[in-house]
Coordinates of N, CA and C in Angstrom, one line a residue:
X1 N 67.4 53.7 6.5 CA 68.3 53.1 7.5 C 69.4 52.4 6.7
X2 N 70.7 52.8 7.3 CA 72.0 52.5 6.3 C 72.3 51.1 7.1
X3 N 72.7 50.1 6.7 CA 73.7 48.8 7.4 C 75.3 49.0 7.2
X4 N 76.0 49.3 7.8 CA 77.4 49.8 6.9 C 77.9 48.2 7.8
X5 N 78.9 47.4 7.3 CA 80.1 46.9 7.8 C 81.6 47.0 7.9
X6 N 82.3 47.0 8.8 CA 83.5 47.1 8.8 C 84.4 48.5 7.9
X7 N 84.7 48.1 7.0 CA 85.3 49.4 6.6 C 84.3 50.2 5.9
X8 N 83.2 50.0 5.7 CA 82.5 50.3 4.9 C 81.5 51.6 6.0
X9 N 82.0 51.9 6.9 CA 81.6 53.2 8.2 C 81.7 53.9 7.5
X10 N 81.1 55.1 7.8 CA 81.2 56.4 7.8 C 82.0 57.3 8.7
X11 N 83.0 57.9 8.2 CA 84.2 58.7 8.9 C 84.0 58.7 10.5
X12 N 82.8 59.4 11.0 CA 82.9 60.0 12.2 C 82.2 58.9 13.0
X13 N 81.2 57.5 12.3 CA 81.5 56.9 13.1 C 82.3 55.5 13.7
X14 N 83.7 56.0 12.6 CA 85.0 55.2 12.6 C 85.6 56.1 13.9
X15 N 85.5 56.9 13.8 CA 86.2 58.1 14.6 C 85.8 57.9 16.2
X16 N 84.6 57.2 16.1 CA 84.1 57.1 17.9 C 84.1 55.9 18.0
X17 N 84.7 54.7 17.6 CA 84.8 53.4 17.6 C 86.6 53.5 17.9
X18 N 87.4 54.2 17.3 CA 88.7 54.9 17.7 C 89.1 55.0 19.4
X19 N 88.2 55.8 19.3 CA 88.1 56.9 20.5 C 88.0 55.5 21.7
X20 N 87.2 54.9 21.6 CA 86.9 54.0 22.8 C 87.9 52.8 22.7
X21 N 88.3 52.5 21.6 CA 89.3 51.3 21.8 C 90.6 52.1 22.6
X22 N 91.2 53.3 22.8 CA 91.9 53.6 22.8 C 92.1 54.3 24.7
X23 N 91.0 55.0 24.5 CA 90.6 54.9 25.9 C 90.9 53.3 26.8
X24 N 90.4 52.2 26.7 CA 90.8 51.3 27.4 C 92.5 50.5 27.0
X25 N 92.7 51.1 26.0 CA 93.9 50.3 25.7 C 95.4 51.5 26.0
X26 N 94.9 52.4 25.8 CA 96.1 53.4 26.1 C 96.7 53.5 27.7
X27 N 96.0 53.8 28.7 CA 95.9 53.3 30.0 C 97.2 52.0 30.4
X28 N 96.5 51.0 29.5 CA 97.4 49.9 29.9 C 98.6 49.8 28.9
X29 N 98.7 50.6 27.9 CA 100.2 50.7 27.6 C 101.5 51.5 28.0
X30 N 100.8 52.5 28.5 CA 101.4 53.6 29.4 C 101.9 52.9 31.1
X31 N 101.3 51.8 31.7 CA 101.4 51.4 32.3 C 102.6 49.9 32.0
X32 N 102.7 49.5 31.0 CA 103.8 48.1 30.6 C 105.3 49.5 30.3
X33 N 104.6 50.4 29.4 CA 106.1 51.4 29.6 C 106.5 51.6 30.5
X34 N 106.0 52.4 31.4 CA 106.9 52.4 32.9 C 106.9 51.6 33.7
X35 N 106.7 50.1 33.5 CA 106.8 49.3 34.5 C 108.0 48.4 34.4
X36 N 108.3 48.7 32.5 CA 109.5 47.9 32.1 C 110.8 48.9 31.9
X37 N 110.5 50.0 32.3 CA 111.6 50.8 32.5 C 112.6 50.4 33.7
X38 N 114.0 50.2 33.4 CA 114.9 50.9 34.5 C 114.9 51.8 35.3
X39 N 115.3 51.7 36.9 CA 115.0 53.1 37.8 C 116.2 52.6 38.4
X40 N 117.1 53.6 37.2 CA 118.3 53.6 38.3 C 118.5 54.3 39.2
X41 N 117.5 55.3 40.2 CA 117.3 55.8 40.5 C 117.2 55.0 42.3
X42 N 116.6 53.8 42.1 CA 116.8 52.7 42.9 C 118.2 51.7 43.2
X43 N 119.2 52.1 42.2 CA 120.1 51.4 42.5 C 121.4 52.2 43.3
X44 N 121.4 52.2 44.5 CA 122.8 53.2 45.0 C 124.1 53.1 44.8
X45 N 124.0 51.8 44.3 CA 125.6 51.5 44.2 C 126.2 52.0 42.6
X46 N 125.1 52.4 41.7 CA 125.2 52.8 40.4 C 125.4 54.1 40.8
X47 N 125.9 54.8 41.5 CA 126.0 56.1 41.8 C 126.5 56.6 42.9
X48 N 127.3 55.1 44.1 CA 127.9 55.1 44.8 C 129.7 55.7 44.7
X49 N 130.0 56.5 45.0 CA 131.2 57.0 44.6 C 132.5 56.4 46.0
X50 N 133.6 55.4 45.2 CA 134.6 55.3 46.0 C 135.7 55.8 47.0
X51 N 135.6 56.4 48.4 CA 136.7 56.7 48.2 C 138.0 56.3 48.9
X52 N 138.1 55.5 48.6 CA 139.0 54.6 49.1 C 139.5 53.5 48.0
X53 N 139.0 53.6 46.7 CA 139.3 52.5 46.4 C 141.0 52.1 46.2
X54 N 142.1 53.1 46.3 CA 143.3 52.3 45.8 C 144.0 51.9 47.0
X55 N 142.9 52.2 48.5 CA 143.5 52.1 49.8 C 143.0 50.4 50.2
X56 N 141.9 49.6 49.2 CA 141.3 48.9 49.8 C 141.8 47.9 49.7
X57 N 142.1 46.2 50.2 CA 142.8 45.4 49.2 C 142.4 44.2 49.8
X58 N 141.3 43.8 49.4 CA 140.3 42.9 49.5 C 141.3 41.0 49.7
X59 N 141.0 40.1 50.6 CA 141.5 39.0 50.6 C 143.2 38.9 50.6
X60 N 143.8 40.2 51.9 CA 145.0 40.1 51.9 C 145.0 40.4 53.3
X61 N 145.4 39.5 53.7 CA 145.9 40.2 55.7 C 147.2 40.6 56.4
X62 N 147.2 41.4 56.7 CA 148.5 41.8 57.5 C 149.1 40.4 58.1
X63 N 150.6 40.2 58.3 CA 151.2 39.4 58.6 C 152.5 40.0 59.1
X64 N 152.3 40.1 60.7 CA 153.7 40.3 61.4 C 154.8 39.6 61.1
X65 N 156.4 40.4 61.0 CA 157.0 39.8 61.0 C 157.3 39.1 62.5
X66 N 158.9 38.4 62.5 CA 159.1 38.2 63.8 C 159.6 39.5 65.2
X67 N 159.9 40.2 64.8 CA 160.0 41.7 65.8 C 159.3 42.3 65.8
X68 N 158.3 42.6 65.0 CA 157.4 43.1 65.3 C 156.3 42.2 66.3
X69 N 156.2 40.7 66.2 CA 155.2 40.2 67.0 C 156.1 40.1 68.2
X70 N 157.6 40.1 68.6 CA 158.3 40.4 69.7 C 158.1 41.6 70.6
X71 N 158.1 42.8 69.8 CA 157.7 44.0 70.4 C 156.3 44.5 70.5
X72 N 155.4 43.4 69.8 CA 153.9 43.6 69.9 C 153.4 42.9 71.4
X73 N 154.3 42.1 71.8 CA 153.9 40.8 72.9 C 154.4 41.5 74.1
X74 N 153.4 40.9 75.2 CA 153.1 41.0 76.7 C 153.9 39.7 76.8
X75 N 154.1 39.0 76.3 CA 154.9 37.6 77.0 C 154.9 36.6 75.7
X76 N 156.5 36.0 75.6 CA 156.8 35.7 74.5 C 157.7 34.5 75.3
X77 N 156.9 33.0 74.9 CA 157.2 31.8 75.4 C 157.7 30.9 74.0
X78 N 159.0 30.2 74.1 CA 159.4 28.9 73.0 C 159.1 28.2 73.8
X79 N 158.4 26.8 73.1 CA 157.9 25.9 73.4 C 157.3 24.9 72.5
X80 N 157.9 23.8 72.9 CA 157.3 22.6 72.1 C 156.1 21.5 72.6
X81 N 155.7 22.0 73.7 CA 154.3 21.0 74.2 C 153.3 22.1 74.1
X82 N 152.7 22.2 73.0 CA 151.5 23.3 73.1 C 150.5 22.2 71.7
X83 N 149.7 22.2 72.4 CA 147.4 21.3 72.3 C 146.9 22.3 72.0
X84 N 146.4 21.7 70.8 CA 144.7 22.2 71.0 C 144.3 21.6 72.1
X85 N 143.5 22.4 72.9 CA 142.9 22.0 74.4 C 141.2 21.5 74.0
X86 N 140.7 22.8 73.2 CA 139.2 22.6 73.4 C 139.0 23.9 71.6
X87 N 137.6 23.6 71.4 CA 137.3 24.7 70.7 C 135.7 25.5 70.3
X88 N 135.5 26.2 70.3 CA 134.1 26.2 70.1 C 133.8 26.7 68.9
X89 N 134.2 25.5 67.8 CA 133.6 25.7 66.5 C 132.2 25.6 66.2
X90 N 130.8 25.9 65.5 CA 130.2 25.2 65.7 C 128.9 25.8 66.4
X91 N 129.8 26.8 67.7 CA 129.2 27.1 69.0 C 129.0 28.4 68.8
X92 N 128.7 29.2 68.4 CA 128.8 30.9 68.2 C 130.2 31.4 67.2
X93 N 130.8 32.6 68.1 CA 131.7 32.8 67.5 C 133.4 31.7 67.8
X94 N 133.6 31.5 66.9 CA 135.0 30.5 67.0 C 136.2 31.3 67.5
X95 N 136.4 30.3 68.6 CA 137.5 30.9 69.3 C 138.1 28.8 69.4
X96 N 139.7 29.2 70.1 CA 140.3 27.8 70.1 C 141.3 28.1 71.6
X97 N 140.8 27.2 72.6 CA 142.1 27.4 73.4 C 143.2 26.3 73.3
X98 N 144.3 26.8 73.4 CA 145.2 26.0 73.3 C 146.2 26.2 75.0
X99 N 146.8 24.6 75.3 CA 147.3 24.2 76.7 C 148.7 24.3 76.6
X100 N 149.5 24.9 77.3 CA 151.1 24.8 77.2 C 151.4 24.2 77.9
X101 N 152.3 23.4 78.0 CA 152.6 22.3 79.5 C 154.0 22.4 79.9
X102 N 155.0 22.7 78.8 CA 156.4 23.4 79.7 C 157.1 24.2 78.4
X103 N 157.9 25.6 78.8 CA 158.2 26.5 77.7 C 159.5 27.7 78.6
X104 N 160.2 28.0 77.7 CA 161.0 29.4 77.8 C 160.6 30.6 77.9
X105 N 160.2 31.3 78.9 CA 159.9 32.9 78.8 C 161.2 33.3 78.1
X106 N 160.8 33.9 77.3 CA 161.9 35.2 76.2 C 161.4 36.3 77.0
X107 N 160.1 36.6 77.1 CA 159.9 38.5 77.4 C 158.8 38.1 78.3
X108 N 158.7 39.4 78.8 CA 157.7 39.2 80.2 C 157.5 41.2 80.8
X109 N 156.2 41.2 80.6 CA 156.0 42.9 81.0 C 155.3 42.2 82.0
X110 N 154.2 41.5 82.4 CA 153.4 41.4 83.3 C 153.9 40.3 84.6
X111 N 154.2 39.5 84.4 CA 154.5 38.1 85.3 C 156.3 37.7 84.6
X112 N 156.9 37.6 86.1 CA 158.1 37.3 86.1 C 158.5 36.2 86.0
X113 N 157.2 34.9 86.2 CA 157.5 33.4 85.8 C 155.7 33.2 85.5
X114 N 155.9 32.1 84.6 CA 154.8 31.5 84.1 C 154.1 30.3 84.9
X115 N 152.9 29.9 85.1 CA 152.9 28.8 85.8 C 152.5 27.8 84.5
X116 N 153.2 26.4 84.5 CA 152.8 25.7 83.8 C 151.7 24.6 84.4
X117 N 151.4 23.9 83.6 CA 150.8 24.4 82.6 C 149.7 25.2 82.6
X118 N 149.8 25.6 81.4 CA 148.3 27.1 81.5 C 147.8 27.0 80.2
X119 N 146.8 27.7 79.8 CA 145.6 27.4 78.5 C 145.9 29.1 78.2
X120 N 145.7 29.6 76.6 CA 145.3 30.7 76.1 C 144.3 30.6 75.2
X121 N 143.9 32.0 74.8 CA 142.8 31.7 73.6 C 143.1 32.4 72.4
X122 N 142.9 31.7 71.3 CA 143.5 32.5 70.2 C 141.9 32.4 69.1
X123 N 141.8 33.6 68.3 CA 141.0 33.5 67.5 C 140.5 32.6 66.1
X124 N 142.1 32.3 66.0 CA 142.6 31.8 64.5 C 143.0 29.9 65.0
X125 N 142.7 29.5 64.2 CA 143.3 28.2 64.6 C 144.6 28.2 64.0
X126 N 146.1 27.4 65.2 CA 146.7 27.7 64.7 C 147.8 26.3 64.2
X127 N 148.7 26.4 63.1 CA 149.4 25.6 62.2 C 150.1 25.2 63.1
X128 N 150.3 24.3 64.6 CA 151.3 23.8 65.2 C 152.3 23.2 64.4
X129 N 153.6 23.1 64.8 CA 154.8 22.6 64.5 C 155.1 21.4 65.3
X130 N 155.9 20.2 64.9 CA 156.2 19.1 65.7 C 157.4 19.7 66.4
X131 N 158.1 20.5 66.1 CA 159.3 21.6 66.8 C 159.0 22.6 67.6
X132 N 160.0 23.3 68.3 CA 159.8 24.4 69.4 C 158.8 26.0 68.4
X133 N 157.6 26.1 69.1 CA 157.5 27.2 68.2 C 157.6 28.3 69.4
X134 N 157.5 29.9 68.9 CA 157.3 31.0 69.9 C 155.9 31.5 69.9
X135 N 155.6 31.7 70.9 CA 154.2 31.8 71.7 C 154.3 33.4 71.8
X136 N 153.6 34.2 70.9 CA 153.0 35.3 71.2 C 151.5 35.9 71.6
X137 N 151.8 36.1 72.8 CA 150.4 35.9 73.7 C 150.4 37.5 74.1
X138 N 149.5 38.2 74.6 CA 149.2 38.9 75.4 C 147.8 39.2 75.9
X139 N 147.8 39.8 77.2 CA 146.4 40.1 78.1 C 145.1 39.6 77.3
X140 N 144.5 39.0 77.6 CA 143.7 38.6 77.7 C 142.3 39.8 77.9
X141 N 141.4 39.8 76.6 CA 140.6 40.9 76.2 C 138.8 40.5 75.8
X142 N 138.1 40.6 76.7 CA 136.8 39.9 76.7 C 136.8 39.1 77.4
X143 N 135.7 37.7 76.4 CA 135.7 36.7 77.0 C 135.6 36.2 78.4
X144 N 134.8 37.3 79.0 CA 134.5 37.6 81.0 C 134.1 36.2 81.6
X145 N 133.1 35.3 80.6 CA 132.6 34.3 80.9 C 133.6 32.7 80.9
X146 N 134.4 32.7 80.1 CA 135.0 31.7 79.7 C 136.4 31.7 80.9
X147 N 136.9 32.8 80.8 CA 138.1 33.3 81.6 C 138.4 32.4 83.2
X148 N 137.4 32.8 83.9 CA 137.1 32.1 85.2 C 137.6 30.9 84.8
X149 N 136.5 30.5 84.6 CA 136.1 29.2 84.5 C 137.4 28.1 84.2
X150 N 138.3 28.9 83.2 CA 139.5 27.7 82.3 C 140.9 28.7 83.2
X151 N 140.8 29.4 83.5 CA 141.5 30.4 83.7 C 142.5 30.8 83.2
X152 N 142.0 31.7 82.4 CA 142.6 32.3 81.1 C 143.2 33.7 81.1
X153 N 144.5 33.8 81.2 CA 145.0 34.8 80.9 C 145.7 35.8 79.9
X154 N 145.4 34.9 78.9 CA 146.4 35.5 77.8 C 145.4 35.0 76.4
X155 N 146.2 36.0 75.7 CA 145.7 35.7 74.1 C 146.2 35.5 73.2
X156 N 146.2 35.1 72.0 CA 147.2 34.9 71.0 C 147.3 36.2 70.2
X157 N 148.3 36.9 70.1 CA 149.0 37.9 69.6 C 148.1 38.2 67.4
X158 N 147.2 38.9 67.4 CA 146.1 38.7 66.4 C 147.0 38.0 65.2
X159 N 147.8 39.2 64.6 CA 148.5 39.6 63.2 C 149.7 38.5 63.4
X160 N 149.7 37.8 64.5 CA 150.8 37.1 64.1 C 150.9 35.8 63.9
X161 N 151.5 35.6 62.9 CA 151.3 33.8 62.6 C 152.6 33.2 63.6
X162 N 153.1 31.8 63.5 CA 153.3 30.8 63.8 C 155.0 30.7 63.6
X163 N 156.0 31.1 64.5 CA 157.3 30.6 63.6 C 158.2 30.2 64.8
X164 N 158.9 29.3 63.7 CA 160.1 28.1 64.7 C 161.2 28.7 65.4
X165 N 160.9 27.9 66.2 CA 162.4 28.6 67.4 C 163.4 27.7 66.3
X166 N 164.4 29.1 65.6 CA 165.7 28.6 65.3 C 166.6 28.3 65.9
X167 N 167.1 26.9 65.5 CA 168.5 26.4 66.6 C 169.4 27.2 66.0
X168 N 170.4 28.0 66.9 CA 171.4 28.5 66.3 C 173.0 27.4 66.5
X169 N 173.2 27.4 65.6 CA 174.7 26.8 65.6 C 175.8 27.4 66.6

């Protein structure tokens, strides 16, 4: 009867002392490799193809001029008494009505006189003027619930911002 230690084995039974560390260790190496691999195969956007990209232009909004929000409008009032009335910031989606209390029809497709004072709703909150501004409003779109109630007919013209009735000399 032989005692061998450590290196001191005999070939084949180095060979099956091998065999079994390898068996439980191989397993779990094979398993840290593909677990620490990349699957880009999982990422869509690494392989998402643009097509639009020189059409897109992220953080820029259209901005009517003044004729265009003239010929965009259902009814186009100057006026210097226009409120924020109410708003429902806060509350869902943000909408602001604002109160007119006396103003100039310029244009009119729907109603031949305005009654004062009346409320609209616009989506944007908007940069009032201490001066006459022009009011680009038209029909009134949604909003089934609120409408009744404040009686609302008009809206604020989306694309268009805020500009002063010029005094002409």
């Amino acid at each position: 009867m032989h005692f061998y230690i450590g290196f001191l084995l005999p070939i084949h039974m180095k060979i099956n002392v091998i065999k079994k560390s390898l068996t439980g260790f191989l397993p779990l190496f094979i398993l840290m490799v593909l677990s620490g691999c990349e699957k880009k195969y999982q990422a869509p956007d690494h392989y998402a193809v643009d097509l639009f990209k020189d059409e897109r232009q992220q953080g820029t909004a259209y901005i009517m001029n003044e004729e265009e929000c003239f010929d965009g409008s259902e009814l186009v009032i100057a006026s210097s008494e226009v409120k924020l009335a109410d708003s429902s910031k806060g509350r869902g989606k943000n909408f602001f009505l604002y109160k007119v209390r006396s103003g100039k029809v310029l244009k009119t497709i729907r109603d031949s006189v305005a009654d004062y004072p009346f409320m609209f709703l616009s989506d944007q909150r908007l940069k009032l003027k201490n001066d006459s501004i022009y009011l680009y409003l038209k029909k009134l779109e949604g909003f089934r619930f609120i409408a009744p109630e404040r009686n609302l007919k008009y809206q604020w013209l989306k694309a268009a911002p805020v500009y002063s009735v010029k005094k002409d000399k």
